[in-house]
Short mmCIF file of N, CA and C in Angstrom, two decimals:
data_model
loop_
_atom_site.label_atom_id
_atom_site.label_comp_id
_atom_site.label_asym_id
_atom_site.label_seq_id
_atom_site.Cartn_x
_atom_site.Cartn_y
_atom_site.Cartn_z
N MET W 284 -103.14 -0.24 -0.54
CA MET W 284 -102.51 -1.39 -1.16
C MET W 284 -101.77 -0.98 -2.44
N MET W 285 -102.39 -0.14 -3.27
CA MET W 285 -101.78 0.30 -4.53
C MET W 285 -100.50 1.08 -4.28
N LYS W 286 -100.51 1.94 -3.22
CA LYS W 286 -99.35 2.73 -2.90
C LYS W 286 -98.16 1.83 -2.52
N TRP W 287 -98.46 0.80 -1.76
CA TRP W 287 -97.42 -0.14 -1.33
C TRP W 287 -96.83 -0.87 -2.52
N LYS W 288 -97.69 -1.32 -3.45
CA LYS W 288 -97.21 -2.04 -4.64
C LYS W 288 -96.39 -1.11 -5.53
N SER W 289 -96.82 0.12 -5.65
CA SER W 289 -96.09 1.10 -6.46
C SER W 289 -94.71 1.37 -5.84
N GLY W 290 -94.65 1.47 -4.54
CA GLY W 290 -93.37 1.68 -3.85
C GLY W 290 -92.44 0.49 -4.01
N LEU W 291 -93.00 -0.72 -3.97
CA LEU W 291 -92.22 -1.93 -4.18
C LEU W 291 -91.67 -1.99 -5.61
N ASP W 292 -92.47 -1.59 -6.57
CA ASP W 292 -92.02 -1.56 -7.97
C ASP W 292 -90.86 -0.58 -8.14
N VAL W 293 -90.96 0.56 -7.53
CA VAL W 293 -89.89 1.57 -7.63
C VAL W 293 -88.61 1.03 -6.98
N ALA W 294 -88.74 0.41 -5.81
CA ALA W 294 -87.57 -0.14 -5.12
C ALA W 294 -86.91 -1.24 -5.94
N ALA W 295 -87.72 -2.10 -6.54
CA ALA W 295 -87.18 -3.18 -7.38
C ALA W 295 -86.47 -2.61 -8.60
N ASN W 296 -87.05 -1.59 -9.22
CA ASN W 296 -86.42 -0.98 -10.39
C ASN W 296 -85.11 -0.30 -10.02
N VAL W 297 -85.06 0.35 -8.87
CA VAL W 297 -83.83 0.99 -8.42
C VAL W 297 -82.76 -0.06 -8.14
N ALA W 298 -83.16 -1.18 -7.51
CA ALA W 298 -82.21 -2.25 -7.23
C ALA W 298 -81.67 -2.85 -8.52
N ILE W 299 -82.53 -3.08 -9.50
CA ILE W 299 -82.11 -3.63 -10.79
C ILE W 299 -81.16 -2.66 -11.49
N LEU W 300 -81.50 -1.39 -11.45
CA LEU W 300 -80.64 -0.37 -12.07
C LEU W 300 -79.27 -0.34 -11.37
N GLY W 301 -79.26 -0.44 -10.05
CA GLY W 301 -78.00 -0.47 -9.31
C GLY W 301 -77.14 -1.66 -9.69
N VAL W 302 -77.74 -2.84 -9.81
CA VAL W 302 -77.00 -4.04 -10.20
C VAL W 302 -76.45 -3.89 -11.62
N CYS W 303 -77.25 -3.32 -12.51
CA CYS W 303 -76.79 -3.10 -13.90
C CYS W 303 -75.60 -2.15 -13.94
N ILE W 304 -75.65 -1.10 -13.15
CA ILE W 304 -74.55 -0.14 -13.10
C ILE W 304 -73.29 -0.81 -12.54
N LEU W 305 -73.46 -1.61 -11.50
CA LEU W 305 -72.32 -2.32 -10.91
C LEU W 305 -71.70 -3.28 -11.92
N ILE W 306 -72.50 -4.07 -12.59
CA ILE W 306 -71.99 -5.02 -13.60
C ILE W 306 -71.33 -4.27 -14.75
N GLY W 307 -71.94 -3.17 -15.17
CA GLY W 307 -71.36 -2.37 -16.25
C GLY W 307 -70.01 -1.79 -15.87
N THR W 308 -69.89 -1.31 -14.63
CA THR W 308 -68.63 -0.75 -14.15
C THR W 308 -67.54 -1.82 -14.11
N ILE W 309 -67.89 -2.99 -13.61
CA ILE W 309 -66.92 -4.10 -13.57
C ILE W 309 -66.50 -4.48 -14.98
N GLY W 310 -67.45 -4.57 -15.90
CA GLY W 310 -67.14 -4.92 -17.28
C GLY W 310 -66.22 -3.91 -17.95
N VAL W 311 -66.51 -2.62 -17.74
CA VAL W 311 -65.67 -1.58 -18.33
C VAL W 311 -64.25 -1.66 -17.77
N LYS W 312 -64.13 -1.83 -16.45
CA LYS W 312 -62.80 -1.92 -15.84
C LYS W 312 -62.03 -3.13 -16.35
N LYS W 313 -62.72 -4.26 -16.44
CA LYS W 313 -62.04 -5.50 -16.80
C LYS W 313 -61.69 -5.56 -18.28
N PHE W 314 -62.60 -5.14 -19.14
CA PHE W 314 -62.40 -5.35 -20.57
C PHE W 314 -61.97 -4.12 -21.36
N LEU W 315 -62.34 -2.95 -20.93
CA LEU W 315 -61.99 -1.77 -21.70
C LEU W 315 -60.79 -1.02 -21.13
N LEU W 316 -60.67 -0.98 -19.82
CA LEU W 316 -59.57 -0.24 -19.21
C LEU W 316 -58.37 -1.11 -18.90
N ASN W 317 -58.53 -2.41 -18.99
CA ASN W 317 -57.43 -3.33 -18.71
C ASN W 317 -56.56 -3.45 -19.96
N ASP W 318 -55.30 -3.09 -19.84
CA ASP W 318 -54.38 -3.16 -20.97
C ASP W 318 -53.89 -4.59 -21.13
N PRO W 319 -54.27 -5.30 -22.21
CA PRO W 319 -53.85 -6.68 -22.38
C PRO W 319 -52.35 -6.84 -22.58
N HIS W 320 -51.67 -5.74 -22.90
CA HIS W 320 -50.24 -5.81 -23.14
C HIS W 320 -49.42 -5.40 -21.91
N ALA W 321 -50.11 -5.05 -20.82
CA ALA W 321 -49.39 -4.59 -19.63
C ALA W 321 -48.45 -5.66 -19.11
N ALA W 322 -48.92 -6.92 -19.04
CA ALA W 322 -48.05 -8.00 -18.55
C ALA W 322 -46.89 -8.23 -19.50
N ALA W 323 -47.16 -8.20 -20.81
CA ALA W 323 -46.09 -8.42 -21.78
C ALA W 323 -45.05 -7.30 -21.68
N ASP W 324 -45.52 -6.06 -21.41
CA ASP W 324 -44.59 -4.94 -21.29
C ASP W 324 -43.64 -5.12 -20.12
N MET W 325 -44.08 -5.82 -19.07
CA MET W 325 -43.22 -6.06 -17.93
C MET W 325 -42.09 -7.01 -18.30
N LEU W 326 -42.26 -7.75 -19.37
CA LEU W 326 -41.27 -8.76 -19.76
C LEU W 326 -40.53 -8.34 -21.02
N ARG W 327 -40.27 -7.10 -21.17
CA ARG W 327 -39.57 -6.65 -22.36
C ARG W 327 -38.06 -6.86 -22.20
N LYS W 328 -37.36 -6.76 -23.31
CA LYS W 328 -35.91 -6.94 -23.32
C LYS W 328 -35.27 -6.02 -22.28
N GLY W 329 -34.38 -6.61 -21.50
CA GLY W 329 -33.69 -5.85 -20.47
C GLY W 329 -34.34 -5.92 -19.10
N SER W 330 -35.59 -6.39 -19.04
CA SER W 330 -36.22 -6.52 -17.73
C SER W 330 -35.69 -7.76 -17.02
N ARG W 331 -35.83 -7.78 -15.72
CA ARG W 331 -35.31 -8.88 -14.92
C ARG W 331 -36.42 -9.87 -14.61
N MET W 332 -36.12 -11.15 -14.80
CA MET W 332 -37.09 -12.22 -14.54
C MET W 332 -36.77 -12.84 -13.19
N GLU W 333 -37.72 -12.78 -12.29
CA GLU W 333 -37.58 -13.40 -10.98
C GLU W 333 -38.43 -14.66 -10.98
N LEU W 334 -37.81 -15.78 -10.69
CA LEU W 334 -38.55 -17.04 -10.63
C LEU W 334 -37.95 -17.88 -9.50
N PRO W 335 -38.62 -17.92 -8.35
CA PRO W 335 -38.09 -18.65 -7.20
C PRO W 335 -37.73 -20.10 -7.55
N GLY W 336 -36.55 -20.50 -7.10
CA GLY W 336 -36.11 -21.87 -7.31
C GLY W 336 -35.36 -22.10 -8.61
N VAL W 337 -35.31 -21.11 -9.48
CA VAL W 337 -34.60 -21.27 -10.76
C VAL W 337 -33.30 -20.49 -10.68
N ASP W 338 -32.21 -21.18 -10.96
CA ASP W 338 -30.87 -20.58 -10.94
C ASP W 338 -30.48 -20.21 -12.36
N TRP W 339 -30.66 -18.93 -12.70
CA TRP W 339 -30.31 -18.48 -14.05
C TRP W 339 -28.81 -18.57 -14.28
N GLY W 340 -28.01 -18.52 -13.22
CA GLY W 340 -26.56 -18.50 -13.33
C GLY W 340 -25.93 -19.84 -13.69
N ARG W 341 -26.71 -20.89 -13.77
CA ARG W 341 -26.12 -22.21 -14.08
C ARG W 341 -25.66 -22.32 -15.53
N ALA W 342 -26.11 -21.41 -16.39
CA ALA W 342 -25.70 -21.40 -17.80
C ALA W 342 -25.67 -19.96 -18.29
N ASP W 343 -24.98 -19.72 -19.40
CA ASP W 343 -24.94 -18.37 -19.96
C ASP W 343 -26.34 -17.88 -20.33
N ARG W 344 -27.13 -18.79 -20.88
CA ARG W 344 -28.50 -18.45 -21.26
C ARG W 344 -29.41 -19.61 -20.91
N THR W 345 -30.66 -19.28 -20.61
CA THR W 345 -31.70 -20.27 -20.30
C THR W 345 -32.93 -19.92 -21.12
N LEU W 346 -33.61 -20.94 -21.60
CA LEU W 346 -34.84 -20.73 -22.36
C LEU W 346 -36.02 -21.12 -21.48
N LEU W 347 -36.86 -20.15 -21.19
CA LEU W 347 -38.05 -20.39 -20.40
C LEU W 347 -39.23 -20.59 -21.34
N LEU W 348 -39.97 -21.66 -21.12
CA LEU W 348 -41.19 -21.93 -21.89
C LEU W 348 -42.36 -21.81 -20.94
N ALA W 349 -43.19 -20.81 -21.10
CA ALA W 349 -44.39 -20.65 -20.28
C ALA W 349 -45.53 -21.36 -21.01
N LEU W 350 -45.99 -22.45 -20.43
CA LEU W 350 -46.96 -23.33 -21.08
C LEU W 350 -48.11 -23.64 -20.13
N SER W 351 -49.10 -24.33 -20.65
CA SER W 351 -50.21 -24.83 -19.83
C SER W 351 -50.69 -26.14 -20.43
N THR W 352 -51.09 -27.05 -19.57
CA THR W 352 -51.62 -28.33 -20.07
C THR W 352 -52.95 -28.12 -20.77
N GLN W 353 -53.58 -26.97 -20.56
CA GLN W 353 -54.89 -26.69 -21.15
C GLN W 353 -54.81 -25.73 -22.34
N CYS W 354 -53.62 -25.49 -22.83
CA CYS W 354 -53.41 -24.55 -23.93
C CYS W 354 -53.28 -25.31 -25.24
N HIS W 355 -54.25 -25.14 -26.13
CA HIS W 355 -54.17 -25.88 -27.40
C HIS W 355 -53.05 -25.35 -28.29
N PHE W 356 -52.68 -24.07 -28.16
CA PHE W 356 -51.56 -23.55 -28.94
C PHE W 356 -50.24 -24.18 -28.47
N CYS W 357 -50.16 -24.47 -27.16
CA CYS W 357 -48.98 -25.16 -26.62
C CYS W 357 -48.88 -26.56 -27.21
N ASP W 358 -50.01 -27.26 -27.23
CA ASP W 358 -50.04 -28.61 -27.81
C ASP W 358 -49.70 -28.58 -29.29
N GLU W 359 -50.23 -27.58 -30.00
CA GLU W 359 -49.95 -27.46 -31.43
C GLU W 359 -48.48 -27.14 -31.69
N SER W 360 -47.79 -26.59 -30.69
CA SER W 360 -46.37 -26.24 -30.82
C SER W 360 -45.45 -27.37 -30.39
N SER W 361 -46.00 -28.51 -29.97
CA SER W 361 -45.17 -29.58 -29.41
C SER W 361 -44.13 -30.10 -30.41
N GLU W 362 -44.46 -30.14 -31.68
CA GLU W 362 -43.48 -30.59 -32.69
C GLU W 362 -42.28 -29.64 -32.69
N PHE W 363 -42.53 -28.35 -32.56
CA PHE W 363 -41.44 -27.38 -32.47
C PHE W 363 -40.60 -27.62 -31.21
N TYR W 364 -41.25 -27.84 -30.07
CA TYR W 364 -40.50 -28.10 -28.83
C TYR W 364 -39.69 -29.39 -28.94
N ARG W 365 -40.22 -30.35 -29.68
CA ARG W 365 -39.49 -31.61 -29.91
C ARG W 365 -38.20 -31.36 -30.67
N ARG W 366 -38.22 -30.44 -31.62
CA ARG W 366 -37.00 -30.08 -32.37
C ARG W 366 -36.10 -29.15 -31.55
N LEU W 367 -36.71 -28.27 -30.78
CA LEU W 367 -35.97 -27.26 -30.02
C LEU W 367 -35.18 -27.86 -28.87
N ALA W 368 -35.76 -28.79 -28.13
CA ALA W 368 -35.13 -29.31 -26.91
C ALA W 368 -33.73 -29.88 -27.15
N PRO W 369 -33.53 -30.76 -28.14
CA PRO W 369 -32.17 -31.27 -28.32
C PRO W 369 -31.19 -30.20 -28.82
N LYS W 370 -31.67 -29.25 -29.60
CA LYS W 370 -30.79 -28.18 -30.08
C LYS W 370 -30.37 -27.28 -28.93
N ALA W 371 -31.29 -27.00 -28.02
CA ALA W 371 -30.97 -26.19 -26.85
C ALA W 371 -29.99 -26.94 -25.96
N SER W 372 -30.23 -28.22 -25.77
CA SER W 372 -29.33 -29.04 -24.95
C SER W 372 -27.92 -29.08 -25.54
N ALA W 373 -27.83 -29.26 -26.85
CA ALA W 373 -26.53 -29.30 -27.53
C ALA W 373 -25.80 -27.97 -27.42
N ALA W 374 -26.55 -26.87 -27.35
CA ALA W 374 -25.96 -25.54 -27.25
C ALA W 374 -25.68 -25.15 -25.79
N GLY W 375 -26.01 -26.05 -24.85
CA GLY W 375 -25.80 -25.76 -23.44
C GLY W 375 -26.81 -24.78 -22.86
N VAL W 376 -27.99 -24.73 -23.48
CA VAL W 376 -29.04 -23.82 -23.02
C VAL W 376 -30.14 -24.66 -22.36
N PRO W 377 -30.23 -24.63 -21.03
CA PRO W 377 -31.26 -25.41 -20.37
C PRO W 377 -32.66 -24.86 -20.66
N LEU W 378 -33.64 -25.75 -20.61
CA LEU W 378 -35.05 -25.36 -20.77
C LEU W 378 -35.72 -25.39 -19.41
N VAL W 379 -36.45 -24.33 -19.10
CA VAL W 379 -37.28 -24.29 -17.91
C VAL W 379 -38.72 -24.20 -18.40
N ALA W 380 -39.47 -25.28 -18.18
CA ALA W 380 -40.87 -25.34 -18.60
C ALA W 380 -41.73 -24.94 -17.41
N VAL W 381 -42.38 -23.80 -17.51
CA VAL W 381 -43.19 -23.26 -16.43
C VAL W 381 -44.66 -23.50 -16.75
N PHE W 382 -45.36 -24.12 -15.81
CA PHE W 382 -46.77 -24.44 -15.96
C PHE W 382 -47.54 -23.94 -14.74
N PRO W 383 -48.80 -23.53 -14.91
CA PRO W 383 -49.62 -23.22 -13.73
C PRO W 383 -50.07 -24.49 -13.01
N GLN W 384 -50.04 -25.62 -13.71
CA GLN W 384 -50.42 -26.90 -13.11
C GLN W 384 -49.25 -27.46 -12.30
N SER W 385 -49.51 -28.50 -11.53
CA SER W 385 -48.45 -29.11 -10.71
C SER W 385 -47.34 -29.64 -11.61
N THR W 386 -46.15 -29.78 -11.03
CA THR W 386 -45.03 -30.28 -11.82
C THR W 386 -45.28 -31.72 -12.27
N ASN W 387 -45.97 -32.51 -11.45
CA ASN W 387 -46.31 -33.88 -11.87
C ASN W 387 -47.22 -33.87 -13.08
N GLU W 388 -48.25 -33.03 -13.04
CA GLU W 388 -49.18 -32.93 -14.17
C GLU W 388 -48.46 -32.39 -15.41
N ALA W 389 -47.58 -31.40 -15.22
CA ALA W 389 -46.82 -30.84 -16.33
C ALA W 389 -45.90 -31.89 -16.95
N HIS W 390 -45.21 -32.63 -16.10
CA HIS W 390 -44.31 -33.70 -16.56
C HIS W 390 -45.09 -34.75 -17.35
N THR W 391 -46.23 -35.16 -16.83
CA THR W 391 -47.06 -36.16 -17.52
C THR W 391 -47.54 -35.63 -18.86
N HIS W 392 -47.97 -34.39 -18.88
CA HIS W 392 -48.44 -33.79 -20.14
C HIS W 392 -47.30 -33.68 -21.15
N TRP W 393 -46.13 -33.25 -20.68
CA TRP W 393 -44.95 -33.10 -21.55
C TRP W 393 -44.60 -34.44 -22.19
N THR W 394 -44.55 -35.48 -21.38
CA THR W 394 -44.18 -36.80 -21.92
C THR W 394 -45.29 -37.38 -22.80
N SER W 395 -46.55 -37.02 -22.53
CA SER W 395 -47.64 -37.51 -23.39
C SER W 395 -47.54 -36.93 -24.79
N GLN W 396 -46.83 -35.81 -24.91
CA GLN W 396 -46.60 -35.18 -26.22
C GLN W 396 -45.33 -35.72 -26.87
N SER W 397 -44.72 -36.75 -26.24
CA SER W 397 -43.47 -37.36 -26.72
C SER W 397 -42.32 -36.34 -26.80
N LEU W 398 -42.29 -35.45 -25.83
CA LEU W 398 -41.23 -34.44 -25.79
C LEU W 398 -40.08 -34.95 -24.93
N PRO W 399 -38.84 -34.64 -25.32
CA PRO W 399 -37.67 -35.13 -24.57
C PRO W 399 -37.56 -34.46 -23.20
N LEU W 400 -37.07 -35.23 -22.24
CA LEU W 400 -36.93 -34.73 -20.88
C LEU W 400 -35.53 -34.21 -20.57
N THR W 401 -34.55 -34.59 -21.37
CA THR W 401 -33.16 -34.21 -21.11
C THR W 401 -33.02 -32.69 -21.11
N GLY W 402 -32.47 -32.16 -20.04
CA GLY W 402 -32.20 -30.73 -19.95
C GLY W 402 -33.42 -29.87 -19.67
N VAL W 403 -34.55 -30.49 -19.29
CA VAL W 403 -35.78 -29.73 -19.03
C VAL W 403 -36.08 -29.74 -17.53
N GLU W 404 -36.28 -28.55 -16.99
CA GLU W 404 -36.67 -28.40 -15.58
C GLU W 404 -38.13 -27.94 -15.56
N PHE W 405 -38.95 -28.61 -14.77
CA PHE W 405 -40.37 -28.25 -14.66
C PHE W 405 -40.59 -27.44 -13.39
N VAL W 406 -41.29 -26.31 -13.55
CA VAL W 406 -41.56 -25.41 -12.43
C VAL W 406 -43.04 -25.05 -12.46
N GLN W 407 -43.66 -25.09 -11.29
CA GLN W 407 -45.05 -24.66 -11.19
C GLN W 407 -45.09 -23.22 -10.71
N VAL W 408 -45.80 -22.39 -11.45
CA VAL W 408 -46.01 -21.00 -11.08
C VAL W 408 -47.49 -20.72 -11.27
N PRO W 409 -48.18 -20.27 -10.22
CA PRO W 409 -49.61 -20.01 -10.36
C PRO W 409 -49.91 -19.05 -11.51
N ALA W 410 -51.03 -19.29 -12.17
CA ALA W 410 -51.44 -18.43 -13.29
C ALA W 410 -51.49 -16.97 -12.82
N GLY W 411 -51.01 -16.09 -13.65
CA GLY W 411 -51.01 -14.67 -13.34
C GLY W 411 -49.78 -14.20 -12.57
N ARG W 412 -48.93 -15.11 -12.13
CA ARG W 412 -47.74 -14.73 -11.38
C ARG W 412 -46.55 -14.41 -12.28
N LEU W 413 -46.59 -14.89 -13.52
CA LEU W 413 -45.52 -14.56 -14.47
C LEU W 413 -45.94 -13.33 -15.25
N PRO W 414 -45.01 -12.46 -15.56
CA PRO W 414 -45.35 -11.25 -16.32
C PRO W 414 -45.48 -11.54 -17.82
N ILE W 415 -46.43 -12.42 -18.16
CA ILE W 415 -46.66 -12.76 -19.57
C ILE W 415 -48.12 -12.54 -19.90
N SER W 416 -48.41 -12.37 -21.18
CA SER W 416 -49.78 -12.11 -21.59
C SER W 416 -50.51 -13.37 -22.03
N GLY W 417 -49.82 -14.47 -22.19
CA GLY W 417 -50.49 -15.71 -22.59
C GLY W 417 -49.51 -16.82 -22.84
N THR W 418 -50.06 -17.99 -23.11
CA THR W 418 -49.23 -19.16 -23.42
C THR W 418 -49.51 -19.59 -24.84
N PRO W 419 -48.54 -20.14 -25.51
CA PRO W 419 -47.16 -20.31 -25.08
C PRO W 419 -46.37 -19.00 -25.20
N THR W 420 -45.43 -18.84 -24.29
CA THR W 420 -44.47 -17.74 -24.35
C THR W 420 -43.09 -18.34 -24.18
N VAL W 421 -42.17 -17.94 -25.03
CA VAL W 421 -40.78 -18.40 -24.97
C VAL W 421 -39.92 -17.18 -24.62
N VAL W 422 -39.06 -17.34 -23.62
CA VAL W 422 -38.24 -16.23 -23.15
C VAL W 422 -36.79 -16.70 -23.06
N LEU W 423 -35.89 -15.97 -23.69
CA LEU W 423 -34.46 -16.24 -23.59
C LEU W 423 -33.90 -15.31 -22.52
N ILE W 424 -33.25 -15.91 -21.51
CA ILE W 424 -32.81 -15.17 -20.33
C ILE W 424 -31.32 -15.42 -20.12
N ASN W 425 -30.57 -14.37 -19.75
CA ASN W 425 -29.14 -14.55 -19.50
C ASN W 425 -28.88 -15.02 -18.08
N ARG W 426 -27.62 -15.23 -17.74
CA ARG W 426 -27.26 -15.79 -16.44
C ARG W 426 -27.58 -14.86 -15.27
N LYS W 427 -27.87 -13.61 -15.54
CA LYS W 427 -28.24 -12.66 -14.48
C LYS W 427 -29.75 -12.53 -14.33
N GLY W 428 -30.50 -13.31 -15.14
CA GLY W 428 -31.95 -13.25 -15.07
C GLY W 428 -32.55 -12.13 -15.90
N VAL W 429 -31.75 -11.58 -16.80
CA VAL W 429 -32.21 -10.47 -17.65
C VAL W 429 -32.77 -11.04 -18.96
N VAL W 430 -33.94 -10.55 -19.34
CA VAL W 430 -34.60 -11.01 -20.55
C VAL W 430 -33.85 -10.50 -21.78
N LEU W 431 -33.49 -11.45 -22.65
CA LEU W 431 -32.81 -11.11 -23.90
C LEU W 431 -33.80 -11.00 -25.06
N ARG W 432 -34.77 -11.93 -25.11
CA ARG W 432 -35.77 -11.97 -26.19
C ARG W 432 -37.03 -12.64 -25.67
N THR W 433 -38.17 -12.28 -26.25
CA THR W 433 -39.43 -12.97 -25.94
C THR W 433 -40.20 -13.23 -27.23
N TRP W 434 -40.93 -14.32 -27.23
CA TRP W 434 -41.84 -14.67 -28.32
C TRP W 434 -43.13 -15.16 -27.68
N THR W 435 -44.25 -14.62 -28.07
CA THR W 435 -45.54 -15.00 -27.49
C THR W 435 -46.44 -15.60 -28.55
N GLY W 436 -47.13 -16.66 -28.17
CA GLY W 436 -48.09 -17.31 -29.06
C GLY W 436 -47.44 -18.42 -29.87
N LYS W 437 -48.29 -19.12 -30.60
CA LYS W 437 -47.81 -20.18 -31.50
C LYS W 437 -47.00 -19.50 -32.60
N GLN W 438 -45.78 -19.94 -32.78
CA GLN W 438 -44.88 -19.28 -33.71
C GLN W 438 -45.04 -19.83 -35.14
N PRO W 439 -44.99 -18.94 -36.12
CA PRO W 439 -44.92 -19.41 -37.51
C PRO W 439 -43.54 -20.02 -37.73
N ALA W 440 -43.34 -20.64 -38.85
CA ALA W 440 -42.06 -21.29 -39.16
C ALA W 440 -40.89 -20.30 -39.02
N SER W 441 -41.10 -19.05 -39.43
CA SER W 441 -40.02 -18.06 -39.33
C SER W 441 -39.69 -17.74 -37.87
N GLY W 442 -40.71 -17.70 -37.00
CA GLY W 442 -40.48 -17.46 -35.58
C GLY W 442 -39.76 -18.63 -34.93
N GLU W 443 -40.15 -19.84 -35.31
CA GLU W 443 -39.47 -21.04 -34.79
C GLU W 443 -38.00 -21.03 -35.19
N ALA W 444 -37.72 -20.70 -36.45
CA ALA W 444 -36.34 -20.66 -36.95
C ALA W 444 -35.54 -19.59 -36.20
N GLU W 445 -36.18 -18.46 -35.92
CA GLU W 445 -35.51 -17.38 -35.18
C GLU W 445 -35.14 -17.83 -33.76
N ILE W 446 -36.05 -18.53 -33.10
CA ILE W 446 -35.78 -19.01 -31.73
C ILE W 446 -34.61 -20.00 -31.76
N ILE W 447 -34.62 -20.91 -32.71
CA ILE W 447 -33.54 -21.89 -32.82
C ILE W 447 -32.21 -21.20 -33.10
N ARG W 448 -32.21 -20.20 -33.98
CA ARG W 448 -30.99 -19.43 -34.26
C ARG W 448 -30.47 -18.76 -32.99
N GLU W 449 -31.37 -18.13 -32.24
CA GLU W 449 -30.98 -17.44 -31.00
C GLU W 449 -30.38 -18.42 -30.00
N VAL W 450 -30.96 -19.60 -29.90
CA VAL W 450 -30.47 -20.62 -28.97
C VAL W 450 -29.10 -21.12 -29.37
N GLN W 451 -28.86 -21.27 -30.67
CA GLN W 451 -27.61 -21.84 -31.15
C GLN W 451 -26.46 -20.84 -31.22
N GLN W 452 -26.73 -19.56 -31.00
CA GLN W 452 -25.66 -18.54 -31.05
C GLN W 452 -24.73 -18.66 -29.88
#
């Protein structure tokens, strides 16, 4: 009986050790070896943005806003988007608001923030399908779909002013 219990203890300890090694390996791969800037690097100046259903050629430049209804930084930036939208429209720069949520949910969220709808196209893109590192991300794209500039995260006043300057040029 003792031999059997001792063998069971050894088997349980080996199984626990195996699970710990597996979890540790997954953790190292996910958190230590995963480059958080890899997605952002794919969206550097000069790279091409592919987004099914969006016609970059309809204007000289288009401003893409990668947002989420669950992003508090996006919500905190809504006052900036409220100022940006009419300036982009006046400059002939359409806005493409990309959300991982459905376009209906995105539209409802956008209007709940009292943001203007004129000149804004809503597009649903599943999370992880855009080459961005987080939301909000603002991308200025030319008529060929080539990235001209990117800004990631909630922008300070100087970043907001820079985006507006770029749009108005």
